[in-house]
Coordinates of C-alpha atoms in Angstrom, one line a residue:
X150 CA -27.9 58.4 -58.1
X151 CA -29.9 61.3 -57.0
X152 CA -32.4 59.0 -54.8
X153 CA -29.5 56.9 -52.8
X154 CA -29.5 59.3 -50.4
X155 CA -33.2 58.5 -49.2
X156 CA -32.5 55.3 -48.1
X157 CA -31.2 54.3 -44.6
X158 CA -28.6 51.9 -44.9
X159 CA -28.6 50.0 -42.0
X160 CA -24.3 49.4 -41.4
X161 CA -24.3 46.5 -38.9
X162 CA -26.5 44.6 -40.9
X163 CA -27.6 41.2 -41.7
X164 CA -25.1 39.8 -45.0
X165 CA -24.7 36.2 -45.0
X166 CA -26.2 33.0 -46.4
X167 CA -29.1 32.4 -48.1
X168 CA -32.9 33.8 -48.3
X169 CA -35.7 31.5 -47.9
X170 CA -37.6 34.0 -49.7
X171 CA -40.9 34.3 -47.0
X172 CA -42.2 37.8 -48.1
X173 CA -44.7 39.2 -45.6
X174 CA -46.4 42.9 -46.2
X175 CA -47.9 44.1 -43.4
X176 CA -50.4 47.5 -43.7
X177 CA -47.7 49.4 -46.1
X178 CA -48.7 52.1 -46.9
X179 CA -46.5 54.2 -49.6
X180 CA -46.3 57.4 -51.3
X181 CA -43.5 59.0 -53.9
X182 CA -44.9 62.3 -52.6
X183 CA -46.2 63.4 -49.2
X184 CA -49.5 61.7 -49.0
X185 CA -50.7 60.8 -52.1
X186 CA -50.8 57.4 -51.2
X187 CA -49.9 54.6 -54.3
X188 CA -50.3 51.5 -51.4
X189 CA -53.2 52.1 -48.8
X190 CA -53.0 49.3 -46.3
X191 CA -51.4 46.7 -48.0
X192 CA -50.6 42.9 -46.6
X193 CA -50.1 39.7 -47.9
X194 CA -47.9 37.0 -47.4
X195 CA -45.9 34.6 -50.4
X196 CA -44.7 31.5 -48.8
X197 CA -40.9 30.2 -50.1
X198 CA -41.4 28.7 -53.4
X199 CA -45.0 30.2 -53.9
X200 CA -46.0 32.8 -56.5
X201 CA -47.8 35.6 -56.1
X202 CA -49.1 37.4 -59.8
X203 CA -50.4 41.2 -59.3
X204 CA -52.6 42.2 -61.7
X205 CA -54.2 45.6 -62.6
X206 CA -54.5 49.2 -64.7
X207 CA -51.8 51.0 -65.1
X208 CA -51.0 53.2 -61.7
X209 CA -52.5 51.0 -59.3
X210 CA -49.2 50.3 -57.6
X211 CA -47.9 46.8 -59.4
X212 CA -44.3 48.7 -59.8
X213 CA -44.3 50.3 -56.7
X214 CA -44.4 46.8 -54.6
X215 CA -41.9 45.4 -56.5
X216 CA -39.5 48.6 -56.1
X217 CA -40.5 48.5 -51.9
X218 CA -39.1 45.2 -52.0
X219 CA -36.0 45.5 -53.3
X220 CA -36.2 48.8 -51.2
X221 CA -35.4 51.2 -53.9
X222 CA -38.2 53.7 -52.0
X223 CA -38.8 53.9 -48.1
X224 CA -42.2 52.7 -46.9
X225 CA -44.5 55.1 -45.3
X226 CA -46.1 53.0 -42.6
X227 CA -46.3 49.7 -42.2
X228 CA -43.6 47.2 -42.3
X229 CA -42.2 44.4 -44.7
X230 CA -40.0 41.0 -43.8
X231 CA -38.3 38.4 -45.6
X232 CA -38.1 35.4 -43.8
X233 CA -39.3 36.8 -40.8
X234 CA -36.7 40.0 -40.7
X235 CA -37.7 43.4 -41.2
X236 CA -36.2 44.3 -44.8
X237 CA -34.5 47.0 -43.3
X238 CA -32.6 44.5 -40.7
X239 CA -30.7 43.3 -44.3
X240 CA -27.9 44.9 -45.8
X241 CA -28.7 46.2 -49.0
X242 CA -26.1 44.8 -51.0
X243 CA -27.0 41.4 -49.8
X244 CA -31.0 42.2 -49.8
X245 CA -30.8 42.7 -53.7
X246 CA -28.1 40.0 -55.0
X247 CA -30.7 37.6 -53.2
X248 CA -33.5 39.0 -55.8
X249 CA -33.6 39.1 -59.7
X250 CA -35.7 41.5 -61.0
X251 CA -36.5 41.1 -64.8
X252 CA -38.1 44.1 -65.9
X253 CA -40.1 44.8 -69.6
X254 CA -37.5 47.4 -71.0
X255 CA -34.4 45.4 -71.1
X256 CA -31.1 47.4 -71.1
X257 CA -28.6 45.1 -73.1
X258 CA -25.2 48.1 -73.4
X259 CA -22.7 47.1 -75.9
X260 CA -20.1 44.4 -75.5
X261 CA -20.6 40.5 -76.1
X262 CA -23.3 38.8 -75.2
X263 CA -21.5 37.0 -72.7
X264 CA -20.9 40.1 -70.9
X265 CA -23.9 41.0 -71.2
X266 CA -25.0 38.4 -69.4
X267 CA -22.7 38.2 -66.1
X268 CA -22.4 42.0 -66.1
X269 CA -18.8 41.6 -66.0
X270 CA -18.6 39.6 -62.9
X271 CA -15.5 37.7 -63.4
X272 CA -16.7 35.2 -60.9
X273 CA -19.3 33.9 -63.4
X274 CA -17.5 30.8 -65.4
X275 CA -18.6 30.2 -69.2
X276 CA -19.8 26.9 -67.6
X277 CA -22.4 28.3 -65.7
X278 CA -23.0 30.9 -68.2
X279 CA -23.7 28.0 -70.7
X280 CA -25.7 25.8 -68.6
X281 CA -27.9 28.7 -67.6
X282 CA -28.7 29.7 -71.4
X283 CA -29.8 25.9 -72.0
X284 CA -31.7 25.8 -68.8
X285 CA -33.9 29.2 -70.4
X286 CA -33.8 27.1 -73.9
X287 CA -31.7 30.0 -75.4
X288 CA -28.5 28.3 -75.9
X289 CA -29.2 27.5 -79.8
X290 CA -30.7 31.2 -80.7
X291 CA -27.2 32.4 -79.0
X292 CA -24.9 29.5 -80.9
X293 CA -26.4 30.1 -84.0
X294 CA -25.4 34.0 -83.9
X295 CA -22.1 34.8 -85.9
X296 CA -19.5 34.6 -82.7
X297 CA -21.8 32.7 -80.6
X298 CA -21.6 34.2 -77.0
X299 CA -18.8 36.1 -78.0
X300 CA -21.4 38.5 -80.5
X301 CA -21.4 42.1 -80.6
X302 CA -24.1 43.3 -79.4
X303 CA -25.1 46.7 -79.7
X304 CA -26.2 49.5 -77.7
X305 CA -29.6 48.8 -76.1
X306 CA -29.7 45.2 -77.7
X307 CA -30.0 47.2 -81.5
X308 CA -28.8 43.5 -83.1
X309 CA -31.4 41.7 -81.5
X310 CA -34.9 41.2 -81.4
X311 CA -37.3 42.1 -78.9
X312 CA -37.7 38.2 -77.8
X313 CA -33.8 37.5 -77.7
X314 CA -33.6 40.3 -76.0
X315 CA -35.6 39.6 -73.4
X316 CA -34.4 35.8 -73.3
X317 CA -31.1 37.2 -72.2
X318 CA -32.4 39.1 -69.5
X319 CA -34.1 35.3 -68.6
X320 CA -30.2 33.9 -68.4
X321 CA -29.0 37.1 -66.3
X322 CA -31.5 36.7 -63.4
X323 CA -30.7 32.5 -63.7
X324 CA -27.1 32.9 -63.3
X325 CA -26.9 34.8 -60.2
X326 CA -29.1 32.2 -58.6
X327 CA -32.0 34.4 -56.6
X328 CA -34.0 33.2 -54.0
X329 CA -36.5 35.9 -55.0
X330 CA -37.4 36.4 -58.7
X331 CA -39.5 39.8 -59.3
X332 CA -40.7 38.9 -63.1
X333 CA -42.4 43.0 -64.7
X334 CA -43.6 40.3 -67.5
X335 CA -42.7 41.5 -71.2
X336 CA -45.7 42.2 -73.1
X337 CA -43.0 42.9 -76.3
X338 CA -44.7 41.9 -79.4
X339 CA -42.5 38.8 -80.2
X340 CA -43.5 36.3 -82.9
X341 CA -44.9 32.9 -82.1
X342 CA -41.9 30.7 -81.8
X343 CA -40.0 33.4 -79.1
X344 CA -43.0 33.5 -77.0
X345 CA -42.9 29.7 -76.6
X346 CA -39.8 30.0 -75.7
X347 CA -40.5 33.0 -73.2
X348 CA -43.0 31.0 -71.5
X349 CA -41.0 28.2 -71.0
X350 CA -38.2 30.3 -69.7
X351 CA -40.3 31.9 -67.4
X352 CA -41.7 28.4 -65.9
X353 CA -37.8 27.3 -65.7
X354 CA -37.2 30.7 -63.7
X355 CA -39.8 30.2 -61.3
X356 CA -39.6 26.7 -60.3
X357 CA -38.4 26.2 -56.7
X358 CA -38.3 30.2 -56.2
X359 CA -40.7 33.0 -54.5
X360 CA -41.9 35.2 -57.7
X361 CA -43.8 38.2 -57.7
X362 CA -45.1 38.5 -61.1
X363 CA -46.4 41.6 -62.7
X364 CA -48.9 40.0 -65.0
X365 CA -50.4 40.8 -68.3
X366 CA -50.5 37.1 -70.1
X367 CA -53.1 34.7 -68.5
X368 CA -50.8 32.0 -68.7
X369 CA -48.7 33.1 -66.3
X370 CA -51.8 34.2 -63.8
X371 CA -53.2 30.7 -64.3
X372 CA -50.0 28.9 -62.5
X373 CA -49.9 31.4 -60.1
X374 CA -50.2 30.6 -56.1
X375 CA -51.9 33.8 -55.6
X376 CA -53.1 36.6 -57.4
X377 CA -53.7 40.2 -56.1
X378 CA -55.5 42.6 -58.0
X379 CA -54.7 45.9 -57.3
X380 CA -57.6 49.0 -58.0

């Protein structure tokens, strides 16, 4: 709340139809402070449908380039486009309900899970809601909870594991559709079986979308279009 202030919203801006997803970088550079520079000179380009996986230590700027893109932080120099249009050409509603971003720390807040899932957005039916927990193989975990989707859950996700947890934040980014998926890949210690499923979720997610993967498990670098490794 303290940050929105930072950031230009451009009023006249471009809000309709759909992202292709054609993310281009070109020479950002980007700092949180002054000049200490996180991104020197950055470009690369992920074609629609491609994905990209960034790999690296901690503090090399992985975060950073996802938060650019959803324009949560100004750039310093340089410029980025989606399809061809300046990111700051977009309205920002519009430029961030075209991108899901599944982060590691997953806030689940108190209220059924179905709610947890659409964020309240009444325009989300229990149809879609459904078919989008089958589609990230998470529709019998959920069923076989006393209440079904309908469950409690408590603050921070307390009632669930770290796995069912994270499966849920899988179904949230599904649902709204995103041409863009931004996946800070869980490294959660889950047991065997939720991994599986984690994986599978993730391939699901991905398929027919532009991802930009934060990656720590070599399965997910292995399928990836492109990997960047950030020092």
């Amino acid at each position: 709340v303290l940050d929105t202030d930072e950031i230009q919203e451009n009023k006249g801006a471009l809000q309709s139809g759909k992202i292709k997803g054609d993310i281009n970088f070109e020479n950002v550079w980007f700092a949180y402070n002054d000049e200490n520079w996180v991104l020197k000179n950055l470009s690369f380009n992920v074609k629609p449908g491609e994905t990209l996986a960034l790999v690296g230590a901690t503090g090399a700027g992985k975060s950073s380039t996802i938060n650019i893109l959803n324009r949560f932080y100004e750039i310093g120099k340089g410029r980025v486009t989606i399809d061809g249009v300046n990111i700051k050409e977009y309205d920002l509603d519009f430029l961030r309900s075209q991108i899901a971003t599944v982060i590691q720390d997953v806030f689940l807040f108190s209220g059924s899970i179905a709610d947890n899932i659409t964020l309240n957005n009444e325009e989300i039916t229990r149809e879609e809601l459904i078919r989008a927990a089958k589609e990230v193989g998470a529709h019998e975990f959920i069923e076989r909870l006393p209440g079904g989707y309908d469950y409690a859950v408590m603050e921070r996700g307390a009632t669930l594991s770290a796995g069912q947890a994270q499966l849920i934040s899988f179904i949230r980014a599904l649902v709204y559709n995103p041409s863009i998926l931004v996946l800070d890949e869980a490294t959660s210690s889950v047991d065997t079986e939720t991994e599986l499923l984690i994986q599978q979720a993730i391939e699901k997610l991905m398929r027919g979308r532009t991802s930009i993967v934060i990656a720590h498990r070599l399965s997910t670098i292995q399928n990836a279009d492109k990997i960047i490794v950030l020092d």
